[in-house]
Short mmCIF file of C-alpha atoms and ligand atoms in Angstrom, two decimals:
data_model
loop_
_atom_site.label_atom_id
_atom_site.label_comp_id
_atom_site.label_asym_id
_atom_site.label_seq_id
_atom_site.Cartn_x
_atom_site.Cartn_y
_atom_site.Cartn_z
CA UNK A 38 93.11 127.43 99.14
CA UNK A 39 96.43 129.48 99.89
CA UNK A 40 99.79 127.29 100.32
CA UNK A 41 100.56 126.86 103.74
CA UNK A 42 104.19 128.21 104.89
CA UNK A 43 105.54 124.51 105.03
CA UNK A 44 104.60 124.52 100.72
CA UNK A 45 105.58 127.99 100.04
CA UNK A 46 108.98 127.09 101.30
CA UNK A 47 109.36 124.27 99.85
CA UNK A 48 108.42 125.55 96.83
CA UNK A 49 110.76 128.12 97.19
CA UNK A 50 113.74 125.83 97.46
CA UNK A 51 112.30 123.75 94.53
CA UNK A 52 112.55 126.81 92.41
CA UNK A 53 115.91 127.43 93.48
CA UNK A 54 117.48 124.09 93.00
CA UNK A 55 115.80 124.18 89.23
CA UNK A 56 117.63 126.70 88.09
CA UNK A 57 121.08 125.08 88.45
CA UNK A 58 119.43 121.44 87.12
CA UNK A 59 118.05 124.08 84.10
CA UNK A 60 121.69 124.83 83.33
CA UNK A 61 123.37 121.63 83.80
CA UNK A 62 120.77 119.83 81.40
CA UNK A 63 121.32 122.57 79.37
CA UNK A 64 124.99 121.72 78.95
CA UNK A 65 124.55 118.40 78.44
CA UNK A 66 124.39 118.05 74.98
CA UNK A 67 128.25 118.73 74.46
CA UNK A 68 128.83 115.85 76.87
CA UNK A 69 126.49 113.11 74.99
CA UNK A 70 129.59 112.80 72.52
CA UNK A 71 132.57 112.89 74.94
CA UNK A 72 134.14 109.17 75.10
CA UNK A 73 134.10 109.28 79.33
CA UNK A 74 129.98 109.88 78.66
CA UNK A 75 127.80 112.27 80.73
CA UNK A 76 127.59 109.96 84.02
CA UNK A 77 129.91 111.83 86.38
CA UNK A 78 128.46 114.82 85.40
CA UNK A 79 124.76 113.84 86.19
CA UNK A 80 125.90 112.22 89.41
CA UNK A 81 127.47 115.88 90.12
CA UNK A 82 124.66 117.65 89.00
CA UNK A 83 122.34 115.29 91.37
CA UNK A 84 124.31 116.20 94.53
CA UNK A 85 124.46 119.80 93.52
CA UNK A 86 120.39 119.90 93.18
CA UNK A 87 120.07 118.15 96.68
CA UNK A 88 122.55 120.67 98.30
CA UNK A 89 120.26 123.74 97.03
CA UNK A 90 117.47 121.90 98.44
CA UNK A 91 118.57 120.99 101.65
CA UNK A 92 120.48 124.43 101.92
CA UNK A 93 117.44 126.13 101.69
CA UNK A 94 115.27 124.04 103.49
CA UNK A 95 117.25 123.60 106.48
CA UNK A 96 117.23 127.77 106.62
CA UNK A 97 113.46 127.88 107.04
CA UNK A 98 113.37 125.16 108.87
CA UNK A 99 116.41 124.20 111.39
CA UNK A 100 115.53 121.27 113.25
CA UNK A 101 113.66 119.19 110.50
CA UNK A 102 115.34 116.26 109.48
CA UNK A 103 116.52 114.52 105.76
CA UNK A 104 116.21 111.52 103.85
CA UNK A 105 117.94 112.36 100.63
CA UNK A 106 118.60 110.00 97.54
CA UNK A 107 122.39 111.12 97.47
CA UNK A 108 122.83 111.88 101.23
CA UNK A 109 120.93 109.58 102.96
CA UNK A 110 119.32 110.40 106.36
CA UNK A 111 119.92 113.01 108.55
CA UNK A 112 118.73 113.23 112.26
CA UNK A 113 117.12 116.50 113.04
CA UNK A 114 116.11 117.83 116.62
CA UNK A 115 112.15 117.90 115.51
CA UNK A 116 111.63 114.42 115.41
CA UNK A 117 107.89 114.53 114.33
CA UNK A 118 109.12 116.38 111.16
CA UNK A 119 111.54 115.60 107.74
CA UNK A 120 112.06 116.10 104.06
CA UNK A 121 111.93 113.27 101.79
CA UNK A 122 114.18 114.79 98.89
CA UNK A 123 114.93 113.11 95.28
CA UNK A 124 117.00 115.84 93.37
CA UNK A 125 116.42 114.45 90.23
CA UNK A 126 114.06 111.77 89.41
CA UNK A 127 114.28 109.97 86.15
CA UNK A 128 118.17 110.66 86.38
CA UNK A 129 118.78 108.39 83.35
CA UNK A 130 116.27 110.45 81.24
CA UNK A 131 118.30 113.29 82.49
CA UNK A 132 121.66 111.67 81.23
CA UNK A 133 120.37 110.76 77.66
CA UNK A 134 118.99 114.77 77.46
CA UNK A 135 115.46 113.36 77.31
CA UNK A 136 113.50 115.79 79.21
CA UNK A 137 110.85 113.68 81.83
CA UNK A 138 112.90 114.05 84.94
CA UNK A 139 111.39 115.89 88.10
CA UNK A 140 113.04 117.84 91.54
CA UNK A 141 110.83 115.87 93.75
CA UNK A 142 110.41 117.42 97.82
CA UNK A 143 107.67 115.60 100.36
CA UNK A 144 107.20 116.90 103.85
CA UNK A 145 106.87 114.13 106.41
CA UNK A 146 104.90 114.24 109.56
CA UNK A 147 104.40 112.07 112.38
CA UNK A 148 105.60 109.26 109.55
CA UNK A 149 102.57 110.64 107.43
CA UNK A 150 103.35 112.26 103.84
CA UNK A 151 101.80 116.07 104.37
CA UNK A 152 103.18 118.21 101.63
CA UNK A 153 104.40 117.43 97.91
CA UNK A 154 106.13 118.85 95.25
CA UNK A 155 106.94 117.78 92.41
CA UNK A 156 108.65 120.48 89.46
CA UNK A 157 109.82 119.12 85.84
CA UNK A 158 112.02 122.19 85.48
CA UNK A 159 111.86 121.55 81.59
CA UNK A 160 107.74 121.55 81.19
CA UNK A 161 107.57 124.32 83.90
CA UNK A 162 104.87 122.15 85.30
CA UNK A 163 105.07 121.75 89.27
CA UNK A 164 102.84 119.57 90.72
CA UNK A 165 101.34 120.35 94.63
CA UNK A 166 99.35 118.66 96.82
CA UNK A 167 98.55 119.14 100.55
CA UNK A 168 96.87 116.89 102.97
CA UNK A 169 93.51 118.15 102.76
CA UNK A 170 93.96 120.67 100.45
CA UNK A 171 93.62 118.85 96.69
CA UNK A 172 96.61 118.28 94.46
CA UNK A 173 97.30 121.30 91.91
CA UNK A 174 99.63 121.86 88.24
CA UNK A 175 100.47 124.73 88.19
CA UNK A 176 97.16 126.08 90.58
CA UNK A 177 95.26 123.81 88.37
CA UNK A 178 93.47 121.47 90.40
CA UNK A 179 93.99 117.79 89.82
CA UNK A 180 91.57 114.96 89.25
CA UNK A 181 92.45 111.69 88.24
CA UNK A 182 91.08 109.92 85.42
CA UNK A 183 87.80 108.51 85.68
CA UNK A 184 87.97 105.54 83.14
CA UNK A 185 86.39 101.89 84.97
CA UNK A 186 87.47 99.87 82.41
CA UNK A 187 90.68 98.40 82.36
CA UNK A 188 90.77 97.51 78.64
CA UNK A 189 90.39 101.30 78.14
CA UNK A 190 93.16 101.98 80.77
CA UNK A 191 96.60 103.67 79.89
CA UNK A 192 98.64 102.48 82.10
CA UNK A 193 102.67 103.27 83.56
CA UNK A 194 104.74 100.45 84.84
CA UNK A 195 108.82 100.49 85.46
CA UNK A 196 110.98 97.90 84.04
CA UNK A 197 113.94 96.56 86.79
CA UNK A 198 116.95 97.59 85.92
CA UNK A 199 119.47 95.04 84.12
CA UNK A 200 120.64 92.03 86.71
CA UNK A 201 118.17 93.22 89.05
CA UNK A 202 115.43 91.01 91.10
CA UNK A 203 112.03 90.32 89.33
CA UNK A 204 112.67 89.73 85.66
CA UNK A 205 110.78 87.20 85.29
CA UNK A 206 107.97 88.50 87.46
CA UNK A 207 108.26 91.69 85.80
CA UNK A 208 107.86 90.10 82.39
CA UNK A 209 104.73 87.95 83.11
CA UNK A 210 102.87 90.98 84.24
CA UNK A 211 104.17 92.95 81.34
CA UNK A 212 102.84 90.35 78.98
CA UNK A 213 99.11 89.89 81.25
CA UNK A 214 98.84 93.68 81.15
CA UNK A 215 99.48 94.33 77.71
CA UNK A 216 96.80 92.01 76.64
CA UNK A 217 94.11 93.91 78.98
CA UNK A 218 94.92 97.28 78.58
CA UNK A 219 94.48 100.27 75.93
CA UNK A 220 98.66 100.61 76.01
CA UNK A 221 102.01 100.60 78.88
CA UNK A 222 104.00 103.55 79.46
CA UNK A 223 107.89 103.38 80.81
CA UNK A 224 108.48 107.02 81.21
CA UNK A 225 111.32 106.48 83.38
CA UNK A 226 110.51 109.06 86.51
CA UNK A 227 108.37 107.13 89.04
CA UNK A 228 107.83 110.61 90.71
CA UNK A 229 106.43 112.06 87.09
CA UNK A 230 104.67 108.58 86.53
CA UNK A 231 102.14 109.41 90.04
CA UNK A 232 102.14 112.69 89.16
CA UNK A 233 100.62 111.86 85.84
CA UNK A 234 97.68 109.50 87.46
CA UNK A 235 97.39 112.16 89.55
CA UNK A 236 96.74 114.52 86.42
CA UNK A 237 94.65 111.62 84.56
CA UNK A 238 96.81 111.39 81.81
CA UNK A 239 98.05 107.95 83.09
CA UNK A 240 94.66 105.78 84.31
CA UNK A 241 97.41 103.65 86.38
CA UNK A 242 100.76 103.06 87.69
CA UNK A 243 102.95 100.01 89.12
CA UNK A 244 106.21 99.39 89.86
CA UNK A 245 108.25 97.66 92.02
CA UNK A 246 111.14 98.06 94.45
CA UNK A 247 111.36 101.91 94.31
CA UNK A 248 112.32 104.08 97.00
CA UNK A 249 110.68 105.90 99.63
CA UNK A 250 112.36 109.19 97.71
CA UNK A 251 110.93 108.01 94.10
CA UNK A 252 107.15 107.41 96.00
CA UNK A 253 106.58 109.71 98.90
CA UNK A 254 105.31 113.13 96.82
CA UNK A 255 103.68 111.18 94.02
CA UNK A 256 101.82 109.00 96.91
CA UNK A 257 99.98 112.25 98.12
CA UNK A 258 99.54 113.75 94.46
CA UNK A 259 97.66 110.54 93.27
CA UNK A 260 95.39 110.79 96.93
CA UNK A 261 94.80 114.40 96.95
CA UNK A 262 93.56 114.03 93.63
CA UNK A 263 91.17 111.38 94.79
CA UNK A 264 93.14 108.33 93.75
CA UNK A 265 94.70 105.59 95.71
CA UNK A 266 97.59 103.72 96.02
CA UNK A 267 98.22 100.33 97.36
CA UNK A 268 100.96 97.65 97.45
CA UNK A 269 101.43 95.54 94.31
CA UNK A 270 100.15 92.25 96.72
CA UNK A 271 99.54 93.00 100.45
CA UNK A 272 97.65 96.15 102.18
CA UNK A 273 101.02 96.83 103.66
CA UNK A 274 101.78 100.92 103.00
CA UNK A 275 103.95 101.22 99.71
CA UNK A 276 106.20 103.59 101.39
CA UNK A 277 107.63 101.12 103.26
CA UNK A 278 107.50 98.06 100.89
CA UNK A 279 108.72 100.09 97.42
CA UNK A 280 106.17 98.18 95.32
CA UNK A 281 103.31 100.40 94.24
CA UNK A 282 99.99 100.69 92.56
CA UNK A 283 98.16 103.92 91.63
CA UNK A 284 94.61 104.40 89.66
CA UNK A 285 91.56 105.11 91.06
CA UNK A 286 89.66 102.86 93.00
CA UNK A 287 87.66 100.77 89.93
CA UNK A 288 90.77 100.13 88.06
CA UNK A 289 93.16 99.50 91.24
CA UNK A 290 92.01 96.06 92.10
CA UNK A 291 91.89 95.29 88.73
CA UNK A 292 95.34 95.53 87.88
CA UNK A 293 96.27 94.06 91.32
CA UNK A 294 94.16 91.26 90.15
CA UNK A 295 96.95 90.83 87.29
CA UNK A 296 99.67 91.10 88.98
CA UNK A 297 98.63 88.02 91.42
CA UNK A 298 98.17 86.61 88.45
CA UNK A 299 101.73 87.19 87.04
CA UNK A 300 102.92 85.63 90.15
CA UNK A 301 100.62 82.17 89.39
CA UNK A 302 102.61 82.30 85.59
CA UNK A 303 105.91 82.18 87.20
CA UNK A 304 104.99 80.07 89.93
CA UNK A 305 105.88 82.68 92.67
C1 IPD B 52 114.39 106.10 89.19
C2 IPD B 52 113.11 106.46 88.45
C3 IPD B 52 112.67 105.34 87.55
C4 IPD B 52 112.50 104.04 88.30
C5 IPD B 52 113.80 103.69 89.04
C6 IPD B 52 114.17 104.83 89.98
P1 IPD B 52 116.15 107.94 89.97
O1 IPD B 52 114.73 107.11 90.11
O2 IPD B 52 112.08 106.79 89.34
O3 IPD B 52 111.43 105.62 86.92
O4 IPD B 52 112.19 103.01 87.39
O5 IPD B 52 113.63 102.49 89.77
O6 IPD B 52 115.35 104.48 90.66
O7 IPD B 52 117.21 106.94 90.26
O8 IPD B 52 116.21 108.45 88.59
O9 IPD B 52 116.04 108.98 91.03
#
């Protein structure tokens, strides 16, 4: 099926903004050593990605509004329509020159994900999906992986970051999960992570307290790919609680089932 405008454009803009995140990662390496350290520089190189994006977005599209990891939200005068924009995804990844980190651009509307892109300007690989359409790499159509059994599952979780909520609940289902499943993954790009159930290399994803800008394209990959995604405990839409879980529709109640009972070993 041909993109529709809305994905050509974005697309477009994704392309765009690459090429400056292509050089900046490219100059990294003679920062690793410098005594100050690379973080100003990838927080720079962050807001310079979203301006591209939103530059070029807003040009093909005028009135749609923004919700931007750097910039926050911006009203716009459609109000059925906006970008969800992460500029670079796996921005630690990015800072230590390891090279999983993804431009990430979702089209929202009527507060329903309809377009995603996601573009690991390293790999060349940029992951589409469309609501209705399928999710794609590269115009490769996506499926994902069709394994039932959980002790055969590779799964992707996050780890919090240090001093933030959850250790302890993070840890128990760490520990439950390890002992069910074929191996854990902490690639470090939640956006990359959906986008790799979507592809089937992961069987599974969780994490918890993300963003709507780490979630909303990977949400649509893992669907149009004929997954599913859920809240880590309730049915409530993981857009709007942060906590996620992505597999296909044997192994996603399965690995819910562990993380309830994470919450029993804690005593949550
Ligand atoms: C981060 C990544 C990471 C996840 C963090 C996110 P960022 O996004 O998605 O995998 O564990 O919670 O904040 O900050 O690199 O855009």
């Amino acid at each position: 099926m041909a993109a529709s405008p809305s994905m050509t454009i974005m697309i477009a803009a994704v392309r765009k903004a690459a090429r400056g995140v292509q050089r900046d990662f490219g100059e990294l390496s003679n920062l690793q050593v410098s005594v100050k350290g690379p973080g100003d520089y990838v927080t720079a190189a962050d807001k310079r990605c979203e301006k591209v994006l939103r530059t070029e977005l807003e040009k093909a599209r005028p009135g749609y509004g923004f919700l931007m990891e750097e910039s926050g939200a911006v009203k716009g005068s459609d109000p059925d329509h906006r970008f969800i924009i992460d500029p670079i995804d796996g921005t630690t990844n990015f800072m230590h020159s390891l090279p999983l980190f993804a431009i990430s651009v979702a089209l929202e509307r009527k507060n329903e994900i309809v377009a995603a892109v996601t573009y690991n300007p390293i790999s060349d690989e940029l992951f589409t999906a469309e609501k209705g359409a399928g999710a794609f790499l590269n115009n490769k159509r996506l499926r994902v992986a069709n394994r039932t059994d959980i002790h055969e599952a590779l799964v992707g979780c996050g780890i919090p970051h240090r001093g933030s909520e959850g250790q302890a609940e993070h840890r128990a289902e760490l520990a439950l999960l390890q002992a069910k499943t074929i191996g854990l993954r902490r690639l470090g790009s939640a956006t990359l992570d959906l986008a790799f159930v979507a592809a089937g290399r992961l069987d599974a994803f969780w994490e918890r307290n993300l963003h709507p800008w780490d979630l909303a394209a990977g949400v649509l990959l893992v669907r149009e790919a004929g997954g599913f995604t859920s809240d880590c405990d309730t049915d409530a839409n993981p857009l709007q609680t942060g906590n996620i879980i992505a597999a296909n529709a044997d192994l996603l109640p399965l690995i819910k089932k562990e993380l309830a009972a994470a919450k029993k070993v804690i005593g949550a």
